[in-house]
Coordinates of C-alpha atoms and ligand atoms in Angstrom, one line a residue:
Chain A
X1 CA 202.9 279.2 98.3
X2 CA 205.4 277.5 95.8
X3 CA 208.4 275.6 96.4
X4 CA 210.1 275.3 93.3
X5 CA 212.4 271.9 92.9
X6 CA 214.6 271.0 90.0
X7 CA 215.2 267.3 89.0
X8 CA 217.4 266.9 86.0
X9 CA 215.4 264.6 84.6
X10 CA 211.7 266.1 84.8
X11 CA 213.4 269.5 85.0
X12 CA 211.3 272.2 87.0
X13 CA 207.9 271.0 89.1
X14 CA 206.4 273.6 91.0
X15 CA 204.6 273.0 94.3
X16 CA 201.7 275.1 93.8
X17 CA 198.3 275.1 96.4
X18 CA 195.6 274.7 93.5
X19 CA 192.1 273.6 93.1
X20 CA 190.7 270.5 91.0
X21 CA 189.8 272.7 88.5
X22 CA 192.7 274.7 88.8
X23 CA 194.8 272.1 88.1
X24 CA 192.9 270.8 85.3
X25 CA 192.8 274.7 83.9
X26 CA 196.4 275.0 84.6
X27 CA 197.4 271.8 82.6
X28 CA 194.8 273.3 79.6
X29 CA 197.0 276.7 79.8
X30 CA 200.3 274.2 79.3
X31 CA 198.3 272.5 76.2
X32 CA 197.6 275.3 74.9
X33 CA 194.9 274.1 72.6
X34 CA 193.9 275.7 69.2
X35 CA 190.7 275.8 70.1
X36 CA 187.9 275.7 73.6
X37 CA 184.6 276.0 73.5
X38 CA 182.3 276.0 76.5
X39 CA 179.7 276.8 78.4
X40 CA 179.6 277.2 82.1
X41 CA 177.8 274.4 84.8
X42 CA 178.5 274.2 88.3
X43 CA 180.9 272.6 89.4
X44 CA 182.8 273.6 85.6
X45 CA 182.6 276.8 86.0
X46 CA 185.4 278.1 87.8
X47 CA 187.8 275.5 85.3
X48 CA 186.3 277.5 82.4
X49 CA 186.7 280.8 84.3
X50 CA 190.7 280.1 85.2
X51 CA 191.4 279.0 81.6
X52 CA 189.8 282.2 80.3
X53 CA 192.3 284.2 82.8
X54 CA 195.0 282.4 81.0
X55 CA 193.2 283.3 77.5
X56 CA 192.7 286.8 78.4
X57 CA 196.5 287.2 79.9
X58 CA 197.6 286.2 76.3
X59 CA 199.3 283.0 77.9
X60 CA 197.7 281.2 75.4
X61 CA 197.1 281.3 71.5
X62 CA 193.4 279.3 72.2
X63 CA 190.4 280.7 70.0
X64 CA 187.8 280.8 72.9
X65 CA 184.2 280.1 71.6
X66 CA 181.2 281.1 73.6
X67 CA 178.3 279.3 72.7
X68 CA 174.9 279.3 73.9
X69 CA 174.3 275.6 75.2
X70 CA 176.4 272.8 75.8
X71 CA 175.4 271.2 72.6
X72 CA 176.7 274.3 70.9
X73 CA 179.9 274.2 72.9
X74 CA 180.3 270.0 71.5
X75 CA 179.2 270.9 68.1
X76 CA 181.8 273.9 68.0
X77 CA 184.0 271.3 68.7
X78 CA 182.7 269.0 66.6
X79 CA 183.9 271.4 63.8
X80 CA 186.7 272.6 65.2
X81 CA 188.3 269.0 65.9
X82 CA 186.9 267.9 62.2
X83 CA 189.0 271.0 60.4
X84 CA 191.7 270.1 62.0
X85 CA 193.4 271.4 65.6
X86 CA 193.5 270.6 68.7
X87 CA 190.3 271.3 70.4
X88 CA 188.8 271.0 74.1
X89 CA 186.1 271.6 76.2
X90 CA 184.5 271.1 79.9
X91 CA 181.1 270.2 81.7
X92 CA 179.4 268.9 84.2
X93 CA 175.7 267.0 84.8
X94 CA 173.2 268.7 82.6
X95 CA 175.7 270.3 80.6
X96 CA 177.1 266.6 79.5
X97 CA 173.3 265.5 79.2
X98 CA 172.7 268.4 76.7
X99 CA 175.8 267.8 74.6
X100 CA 174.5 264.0 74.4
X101 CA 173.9 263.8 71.0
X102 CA 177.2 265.6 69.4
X103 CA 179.2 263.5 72.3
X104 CA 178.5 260.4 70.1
X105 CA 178.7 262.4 67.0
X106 CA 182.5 263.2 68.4
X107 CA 183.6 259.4 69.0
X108 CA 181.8 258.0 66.0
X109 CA 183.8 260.6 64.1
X110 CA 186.9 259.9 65.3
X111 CA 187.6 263.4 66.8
X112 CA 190.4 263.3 69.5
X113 CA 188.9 265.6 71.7
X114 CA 189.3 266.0 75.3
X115 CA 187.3 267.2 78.3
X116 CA 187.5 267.6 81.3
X117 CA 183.9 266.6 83.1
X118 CA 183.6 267.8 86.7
X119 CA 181.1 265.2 88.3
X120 CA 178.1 266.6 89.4
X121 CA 174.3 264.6 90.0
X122 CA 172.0 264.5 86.9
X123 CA 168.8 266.3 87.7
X124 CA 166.5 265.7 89.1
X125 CA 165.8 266.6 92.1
X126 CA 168.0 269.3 90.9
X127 CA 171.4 269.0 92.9
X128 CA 174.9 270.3 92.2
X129 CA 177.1 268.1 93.9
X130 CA 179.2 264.9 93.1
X131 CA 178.2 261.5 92.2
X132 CA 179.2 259.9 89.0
X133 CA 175.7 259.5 87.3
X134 CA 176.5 262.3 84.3
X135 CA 179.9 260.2 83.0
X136 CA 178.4 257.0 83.6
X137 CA 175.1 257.7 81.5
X138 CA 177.9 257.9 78.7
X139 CA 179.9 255.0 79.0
X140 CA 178.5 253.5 76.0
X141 CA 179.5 256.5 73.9
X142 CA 182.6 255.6 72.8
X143 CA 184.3 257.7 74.9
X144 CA 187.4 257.2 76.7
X145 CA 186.8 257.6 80.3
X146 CA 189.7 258.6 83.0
X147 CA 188.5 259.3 86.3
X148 CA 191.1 261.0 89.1
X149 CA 191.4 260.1 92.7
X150 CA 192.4 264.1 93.5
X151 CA 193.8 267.4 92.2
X152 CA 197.2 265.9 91.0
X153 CA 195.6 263.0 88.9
X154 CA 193.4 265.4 87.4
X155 CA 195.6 267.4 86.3
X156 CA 198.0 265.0 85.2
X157 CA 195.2 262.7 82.9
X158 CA 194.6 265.6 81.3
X159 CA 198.0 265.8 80.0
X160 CA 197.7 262.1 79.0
X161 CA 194.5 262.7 77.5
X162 CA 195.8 264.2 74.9
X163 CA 198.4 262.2 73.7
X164 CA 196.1 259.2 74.3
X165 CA 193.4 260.8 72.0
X166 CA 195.6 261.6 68.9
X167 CA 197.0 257.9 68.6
X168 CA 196.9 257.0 65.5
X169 CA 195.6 253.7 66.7
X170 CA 193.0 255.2 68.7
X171 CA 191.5 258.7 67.7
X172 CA 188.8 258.8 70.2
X173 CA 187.9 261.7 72.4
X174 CA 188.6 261.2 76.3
X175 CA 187.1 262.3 79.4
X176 CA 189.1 263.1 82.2
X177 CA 186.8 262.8 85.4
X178 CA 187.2 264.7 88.6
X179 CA 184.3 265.0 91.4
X180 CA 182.6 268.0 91.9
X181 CA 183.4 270.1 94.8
X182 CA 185.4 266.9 96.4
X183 CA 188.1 267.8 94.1
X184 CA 187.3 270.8 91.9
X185 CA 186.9 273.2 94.7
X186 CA 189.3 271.8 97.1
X187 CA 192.9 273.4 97.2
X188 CA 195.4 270.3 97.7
X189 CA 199.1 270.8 96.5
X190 CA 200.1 270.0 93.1
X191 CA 203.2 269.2 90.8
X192 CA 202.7 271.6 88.4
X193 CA 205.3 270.5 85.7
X194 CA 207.3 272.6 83.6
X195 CA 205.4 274.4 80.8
X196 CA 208.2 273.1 77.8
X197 CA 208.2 269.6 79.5
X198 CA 204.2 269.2 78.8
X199 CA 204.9 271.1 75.4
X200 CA 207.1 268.0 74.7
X201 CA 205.3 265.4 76.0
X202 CA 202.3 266.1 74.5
X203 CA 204.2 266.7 71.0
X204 CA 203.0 268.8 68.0
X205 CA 199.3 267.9 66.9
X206 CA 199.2 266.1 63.5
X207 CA 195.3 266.2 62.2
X208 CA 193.6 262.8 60.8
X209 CA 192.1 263.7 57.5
X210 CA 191.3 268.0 58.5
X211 CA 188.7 269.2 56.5
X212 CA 190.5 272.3 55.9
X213 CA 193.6 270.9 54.1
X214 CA 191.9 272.0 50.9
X215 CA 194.3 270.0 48.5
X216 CA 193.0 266.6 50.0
X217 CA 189.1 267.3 50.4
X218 CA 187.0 265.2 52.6
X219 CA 183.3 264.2 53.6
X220 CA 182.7 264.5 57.2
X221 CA 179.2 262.8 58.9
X222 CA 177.6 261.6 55.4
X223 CA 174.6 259.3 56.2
X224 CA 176.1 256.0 56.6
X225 CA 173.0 253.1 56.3
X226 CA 172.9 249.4 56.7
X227 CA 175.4 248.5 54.5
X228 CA 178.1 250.2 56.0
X229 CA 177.3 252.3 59.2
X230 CA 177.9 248.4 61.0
X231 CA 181.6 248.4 59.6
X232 CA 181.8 252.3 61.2
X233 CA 181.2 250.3 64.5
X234 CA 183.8 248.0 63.9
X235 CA 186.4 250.5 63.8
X236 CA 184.9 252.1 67.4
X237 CA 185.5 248.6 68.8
X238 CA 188.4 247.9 67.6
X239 CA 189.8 251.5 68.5
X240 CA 188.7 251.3 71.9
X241 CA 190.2 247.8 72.1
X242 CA 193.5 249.5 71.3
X243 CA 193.4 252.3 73.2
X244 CA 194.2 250.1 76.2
X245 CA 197.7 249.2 75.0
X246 CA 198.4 252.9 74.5
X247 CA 196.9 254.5 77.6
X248 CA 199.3 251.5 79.5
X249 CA 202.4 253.0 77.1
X250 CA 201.7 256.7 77.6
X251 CA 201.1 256.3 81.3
X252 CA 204.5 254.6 81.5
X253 CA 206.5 257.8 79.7
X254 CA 204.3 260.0 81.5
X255 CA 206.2 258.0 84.2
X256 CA 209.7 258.2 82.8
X257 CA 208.9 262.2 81.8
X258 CA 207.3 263.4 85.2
X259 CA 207.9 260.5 87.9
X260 CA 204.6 259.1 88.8
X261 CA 203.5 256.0 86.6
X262 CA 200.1 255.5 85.8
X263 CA 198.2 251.9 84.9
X264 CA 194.9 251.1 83.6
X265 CA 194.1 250.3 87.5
X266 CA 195.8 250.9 90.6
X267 CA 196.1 248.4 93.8
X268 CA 196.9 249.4 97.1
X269 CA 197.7 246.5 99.6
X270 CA 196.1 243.7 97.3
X271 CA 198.5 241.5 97.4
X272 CA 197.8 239.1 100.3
X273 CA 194.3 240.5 100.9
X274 CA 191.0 238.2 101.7
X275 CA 188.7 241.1 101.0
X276 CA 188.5 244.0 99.0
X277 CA 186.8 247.2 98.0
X278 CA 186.6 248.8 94.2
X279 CA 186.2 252.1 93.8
X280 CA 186.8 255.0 91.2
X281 CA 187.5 258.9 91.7
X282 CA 188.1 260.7 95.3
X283 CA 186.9 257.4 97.5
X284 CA 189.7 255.4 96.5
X285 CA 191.8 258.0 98.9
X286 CA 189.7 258.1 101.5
X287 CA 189.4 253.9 101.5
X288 CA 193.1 253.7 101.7
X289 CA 192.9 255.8 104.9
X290 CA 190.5 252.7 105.6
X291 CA 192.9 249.9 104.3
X292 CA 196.1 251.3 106.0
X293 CA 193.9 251.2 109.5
X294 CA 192.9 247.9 108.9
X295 CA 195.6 246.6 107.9
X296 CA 197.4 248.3 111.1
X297 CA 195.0 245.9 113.1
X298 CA 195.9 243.2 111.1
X299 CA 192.9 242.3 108.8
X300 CA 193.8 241.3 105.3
X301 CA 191.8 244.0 103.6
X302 CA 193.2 245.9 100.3
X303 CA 191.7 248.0 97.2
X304 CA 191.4 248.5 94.0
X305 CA 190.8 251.7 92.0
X306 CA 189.9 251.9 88.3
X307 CA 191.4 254.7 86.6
X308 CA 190.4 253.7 83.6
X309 CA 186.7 252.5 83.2
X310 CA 186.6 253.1 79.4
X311 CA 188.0 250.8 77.9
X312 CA 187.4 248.1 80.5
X313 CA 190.5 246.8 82.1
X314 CA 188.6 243.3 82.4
X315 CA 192.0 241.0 82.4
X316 CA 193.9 243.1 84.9
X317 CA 191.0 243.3 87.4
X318 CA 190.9 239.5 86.7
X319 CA 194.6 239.2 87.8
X320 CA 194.6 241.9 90.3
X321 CA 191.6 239.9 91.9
X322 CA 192.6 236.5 91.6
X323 CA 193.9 236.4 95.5
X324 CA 190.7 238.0 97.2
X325 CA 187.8 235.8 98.6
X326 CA 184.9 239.1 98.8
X327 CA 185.0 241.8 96.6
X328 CA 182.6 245.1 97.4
X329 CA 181.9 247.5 94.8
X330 CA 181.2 251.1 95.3
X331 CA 178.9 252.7 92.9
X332 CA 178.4 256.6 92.8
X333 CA 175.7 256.2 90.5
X334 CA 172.7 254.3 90.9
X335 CA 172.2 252.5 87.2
X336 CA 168.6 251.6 88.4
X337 CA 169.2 248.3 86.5
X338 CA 167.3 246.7 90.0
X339 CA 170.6 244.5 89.8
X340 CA 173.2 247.1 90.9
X341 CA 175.3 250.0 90.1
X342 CA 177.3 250.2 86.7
X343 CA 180.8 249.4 88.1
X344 CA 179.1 246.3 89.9
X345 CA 177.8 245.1 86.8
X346 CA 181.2 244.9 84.8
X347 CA 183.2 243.4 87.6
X348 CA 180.4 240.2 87.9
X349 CA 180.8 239.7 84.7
X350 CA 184.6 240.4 84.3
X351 CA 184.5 237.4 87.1
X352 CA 181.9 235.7 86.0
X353 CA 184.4 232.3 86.0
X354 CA 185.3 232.6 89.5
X355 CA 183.0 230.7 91.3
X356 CA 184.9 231.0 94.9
X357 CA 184.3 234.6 95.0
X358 CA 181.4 236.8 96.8
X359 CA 181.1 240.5 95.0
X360 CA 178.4 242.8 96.3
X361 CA 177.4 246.3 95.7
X362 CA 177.4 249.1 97.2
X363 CA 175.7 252.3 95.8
X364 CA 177.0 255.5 97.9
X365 CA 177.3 259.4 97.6
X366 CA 174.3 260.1 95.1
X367 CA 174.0 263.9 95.5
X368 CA 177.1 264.5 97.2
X369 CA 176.4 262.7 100.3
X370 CA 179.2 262.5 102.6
X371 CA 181.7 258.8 102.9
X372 CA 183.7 258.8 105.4
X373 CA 185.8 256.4 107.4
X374 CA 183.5 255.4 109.4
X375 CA 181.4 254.4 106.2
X376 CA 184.4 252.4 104.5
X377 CA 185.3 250.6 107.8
X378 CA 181.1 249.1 107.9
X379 CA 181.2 247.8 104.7
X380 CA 185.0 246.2 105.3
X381 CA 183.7 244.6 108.6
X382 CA 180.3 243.5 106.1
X383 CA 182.7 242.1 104.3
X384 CA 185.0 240.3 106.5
X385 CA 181.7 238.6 108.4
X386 CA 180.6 237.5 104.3
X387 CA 184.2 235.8 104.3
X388 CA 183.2 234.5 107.5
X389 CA 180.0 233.3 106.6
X390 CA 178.6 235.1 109.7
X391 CA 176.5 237.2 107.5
X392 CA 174.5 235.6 104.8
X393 CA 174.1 237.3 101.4
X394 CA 170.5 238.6 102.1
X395 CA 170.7 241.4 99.1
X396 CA 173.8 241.8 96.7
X397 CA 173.0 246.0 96.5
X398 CA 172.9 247.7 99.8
X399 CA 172.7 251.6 100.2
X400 CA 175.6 253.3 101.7
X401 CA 174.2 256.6 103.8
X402 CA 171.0 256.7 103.5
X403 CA 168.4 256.9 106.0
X404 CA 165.7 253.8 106.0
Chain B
X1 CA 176.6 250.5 46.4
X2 CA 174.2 248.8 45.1
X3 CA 175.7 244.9 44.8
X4 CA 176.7 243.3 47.7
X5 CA 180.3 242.2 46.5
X6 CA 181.3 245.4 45.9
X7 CA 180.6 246.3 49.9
X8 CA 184.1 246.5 51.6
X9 CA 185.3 245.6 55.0
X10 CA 185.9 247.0 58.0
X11 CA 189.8 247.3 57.6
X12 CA 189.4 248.7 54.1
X13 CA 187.3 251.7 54.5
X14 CA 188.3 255.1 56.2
X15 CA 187.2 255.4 59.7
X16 CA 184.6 258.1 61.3
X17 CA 182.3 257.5 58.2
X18 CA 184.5 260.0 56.3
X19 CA 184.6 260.0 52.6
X20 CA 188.0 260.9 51.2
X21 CA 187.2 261.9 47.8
X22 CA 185.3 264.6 46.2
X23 CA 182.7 264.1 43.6
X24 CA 181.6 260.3 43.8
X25 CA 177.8 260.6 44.5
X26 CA 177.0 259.2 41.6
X27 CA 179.1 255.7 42.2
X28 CA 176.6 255.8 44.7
X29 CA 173.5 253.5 43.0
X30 CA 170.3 255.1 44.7
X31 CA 168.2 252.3 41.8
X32 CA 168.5 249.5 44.8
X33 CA 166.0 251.6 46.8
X34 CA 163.2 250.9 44.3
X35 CA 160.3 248.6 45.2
X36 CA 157.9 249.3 41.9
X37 CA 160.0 250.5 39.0
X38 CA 158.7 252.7 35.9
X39 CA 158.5 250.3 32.5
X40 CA 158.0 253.0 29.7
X41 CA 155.8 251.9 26.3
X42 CA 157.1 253.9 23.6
X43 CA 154.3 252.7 21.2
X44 CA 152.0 255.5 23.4
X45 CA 154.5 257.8 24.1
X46 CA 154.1 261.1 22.8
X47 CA 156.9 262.7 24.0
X48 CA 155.4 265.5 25.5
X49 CA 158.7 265.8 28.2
X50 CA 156.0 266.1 31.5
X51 CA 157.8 263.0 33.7
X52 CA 161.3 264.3 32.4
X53 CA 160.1 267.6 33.9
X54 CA 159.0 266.2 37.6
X55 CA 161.3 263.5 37.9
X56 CA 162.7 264.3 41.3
X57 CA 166.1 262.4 40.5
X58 CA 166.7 263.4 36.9
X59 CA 166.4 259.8 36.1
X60 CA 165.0 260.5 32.6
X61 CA 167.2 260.2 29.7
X62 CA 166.0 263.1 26.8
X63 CA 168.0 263.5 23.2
X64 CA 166.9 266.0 20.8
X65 CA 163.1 266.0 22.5
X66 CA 162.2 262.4 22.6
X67 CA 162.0 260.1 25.6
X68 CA 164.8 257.8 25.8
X69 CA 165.0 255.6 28.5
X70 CA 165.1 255.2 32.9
X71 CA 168.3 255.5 34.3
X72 CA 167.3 252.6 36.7
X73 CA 170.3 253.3 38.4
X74 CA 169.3 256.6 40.2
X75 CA 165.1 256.0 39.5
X76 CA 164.1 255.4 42.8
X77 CA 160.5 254.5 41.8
X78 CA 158.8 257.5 43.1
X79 CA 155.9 257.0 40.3
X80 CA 155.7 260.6 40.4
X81 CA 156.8 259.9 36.0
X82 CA 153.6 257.3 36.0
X83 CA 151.3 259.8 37.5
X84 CA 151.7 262.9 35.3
X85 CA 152.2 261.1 32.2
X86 CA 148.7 261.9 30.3
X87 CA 145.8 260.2 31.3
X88 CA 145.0 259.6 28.1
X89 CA 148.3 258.7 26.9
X90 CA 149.4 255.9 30.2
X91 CA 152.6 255.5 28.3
X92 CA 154.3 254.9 31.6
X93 CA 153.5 252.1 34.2
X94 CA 154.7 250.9 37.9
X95 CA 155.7 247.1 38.4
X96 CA 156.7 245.2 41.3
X97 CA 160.4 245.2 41.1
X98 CA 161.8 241.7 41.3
X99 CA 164.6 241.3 43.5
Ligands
LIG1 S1 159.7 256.6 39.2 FE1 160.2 258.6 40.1 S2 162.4 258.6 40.1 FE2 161.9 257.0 38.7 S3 161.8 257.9 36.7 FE3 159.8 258.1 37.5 S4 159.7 260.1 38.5 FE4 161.9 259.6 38.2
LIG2 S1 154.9 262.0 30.2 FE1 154.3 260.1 29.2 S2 153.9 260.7 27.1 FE2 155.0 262.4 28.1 S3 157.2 261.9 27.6 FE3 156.8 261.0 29.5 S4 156.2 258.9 29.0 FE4 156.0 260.1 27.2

């Protein structure tokens, strides 16, 4: 089950058969933060339950708080992350929707926190499987959001998370997304890197202003009205503006550290492509499949994943774009806007100047419904015949996989 | 803060709301809430010490037993002073405060 490899630079990586959220607990056990509080939600659960292996194998030094709720487990944090250490937590779906209050609490504080949020379908109809509703309800929160194509990525944002979360330019929490099931419960192999390396790479936590350094005293969450709560704004903005220079810089150690660079986006085969498909999370690996068997038939068709959706790469998708003639966006979440899914929305207007350019939507998945191949390869040859002008643009939003 | 000049900017204050010194509630100037403010007429006052007691926000200034004055910076024109001043006495009265 492991294959153990030494490279002189990244020193030890391990091989290891894991699960999304072993992964993701595996890279919390090499954090080692000061403090976790949770509570458990499918798909979460069995993260929570691996990290508390860890806790109770005394491979960590983490003060594990069981709370009662999930907005318990974010106001513990809340505290925790305000006195002063390093502090994490997990959910998923309802969990997230309960914290909802302390999650803004936590970025308009300015509390580096970082969690881990296993995607799951807000209820209702109660459901437990993936789509991307519960993260995107919250990407006006002034969170950082990272989503992860599979088990590897997972585990490896989290790492980043951390460091990108404590910049002194940023001090914002960050969500790390993986999708339920897809890749929480799957078992793919994984780089586990060695435990020192991540100790190093994530470097010693220094605390912005901790309540608990008694000799400097401070005033955490005083009301804040209309003459200066706007200013308090200000700063979010601007943080989250910076934050896109540093998650570039970090994913480029990370890089240098470990081996595998990471950007704001990712293309695959974009260069010379007519059409193209955006996409975040586990889809993005399953549309490659797609591009590579296109491409093998000779169709100009490429892709582009957004790794980061908070803050908005807008100028890179703007570049990355600049070559493609019809752009489809995929949408695990249905914004029920009546104009299209949340991703859909940003690239429009990130394009907005680009009148030689045909974007539609796509929404697909709610619930955990299946995508396949054969799902990817319809909306490619939708596409194509756009380009072609065989098919007019009846509807901009279309339905992937469900039944009329 | 009561005057606008004195409000800061963005890049000057600390971020996440916090306040970074202890002690300094009373730099903050509660007066600029008011709407109707308490004008005392000593001429009628008979220093009986009932709107020192209720005053809500200690904004009543006593020395050795006699009424003294507002402190219109924390009087945040309640009129709680106005209505349990005597009946008889009305030494105390609400106007429209003029911004
Ligand atoms: S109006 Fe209210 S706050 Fe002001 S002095 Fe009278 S009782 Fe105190
Ligand atoms: S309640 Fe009226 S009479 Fe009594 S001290 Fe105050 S102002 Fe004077």
């Amino acid at each position: 089950m492991e294959d153990a490899k030494v490279n002189n630079k990244t020193g030890q990586t391990t091989l290891v058969a894991l699960t999304g959220n072993e992964a993701v607990a595996t890279a919390m056990r090499q954090i080692n933060p000061d403090v976790v509080a949770a509570y458990p939600i499918t798909p979460q659960t069995s993260l929570m339950q691996k990290f508390a292996d860890f806790a109770a194998a005394g491979l960590v030094d983490t003060e594990i708080i069981l709370v009662e709720s999930e907005h318990s487990a974010m106001s513990a944090c809340v505290g925790s992350a305000a006195a002063g250490v390093r502090t994490m937590t997990a959910t998923s779906a309802n969990g997230l929707a309960l914290m909802w209050e302390i999650v803004y609490i936590a970025a308009s504080s300015r509390l580096p926190i970082v969690m881990p949020v296993v995607n799951r379908a807000l209820s209702g109809p109660i459901n437990i499987h993936c789509d991307h509703s519960d993260t995107m309800g919250c990407r006006d929160s002034s969170w950082i959001q990272i989503y992860s194509e599979n088990s590897q990525e997972a585990y490896d944002n989290t790492i980043q998370a951390i460091r990108i979360a404590e910049h002194a330019n940023v001090l914002l929490p960050v969500m790390v997304t993986l999708d339920g099931f897809i890749i929480s419960h799957s078992i793919e192999s994984v780089h586990v890197y060695e435990d020192a390396k991540v100790k190093e790479f994530i470097g010693e936590y220094k605390p912005h202003n901790p309540l608990l350094d008694l000799n400097n005293p401070v005033t955490f969450g005083p009301l804040d009205l209309y003459d200066y709560y706007f200013e308090h704004k200000r700063q979010q903005s601007e943080a989250m503006k910076n934050s896109k220079r540093v998650i570039e810089d970090i994913g480029r150690l990370f890089g240098q550290t470990f081996g595998t660079v990471y950007d704001l986006i990712e293309t695959y085969r974009l260069e010379d492509a007519d059409e193209c498909i955006v996409v975040l999370g586990s889809t993005a690996g399953t549309a490659k499949e797609v591009v590579d068997a296109l491409r093998g038939q000779g169709r100009k068709v490429g892709l582009l994943k957004i790794r980061v959706f908070r803050p908005f790469p807008e100028t890179e998708i703007i570049d990355a774009l600049r070559g493609v003639k019809v752009v489809g966006v995929l949408d695990r979440s249905e914004g029920f806007s009546a104009v299209g899914g949340p991703v859909y929305q940003e690239i429009r207007a990130a394009l907005c100047a680009r009148h030689d350019i045909s974007i539609v939507n796509y929404i697909y998945g709610l619930g955990g419904r299946d995508i396949g191949i054969a799902d990817i390869t319809k909306v490619f040859d939708e596409l194509s015949a756009i380009r072609k002008a065989e098919k007019p643009i009846t509807s901009r939003v279309d339905y992937v996989g469900v039944r009329e | 803060m009561s005057e606008t000049e004195q409000l800061k900017g963005w890049k000057e204050i600390p971020i996440g709301g916090l306040i970074l010194a202890p002690g300094n509630a009373r730099e903050y100037k509660t007066g600029g809430w008011r709407t109707f403010k308490p004008v005392h007429h000593m001429d009628k006052c008979i220093h009986c010490l009932q709107c020192w007691m209720h005053c809500p926000d200690s904004a009543i200034k006593v020395e050795g037993g006699k009424f003294i004055a507002f402190n219109y910076d924390a009087c945040k024109g309640c009129g709680i002073c106005a209505k349990i001043c005597p009946k008889k006495v009305q030494a105390i009265t609400m106007e429209k405060e003029e911004k």
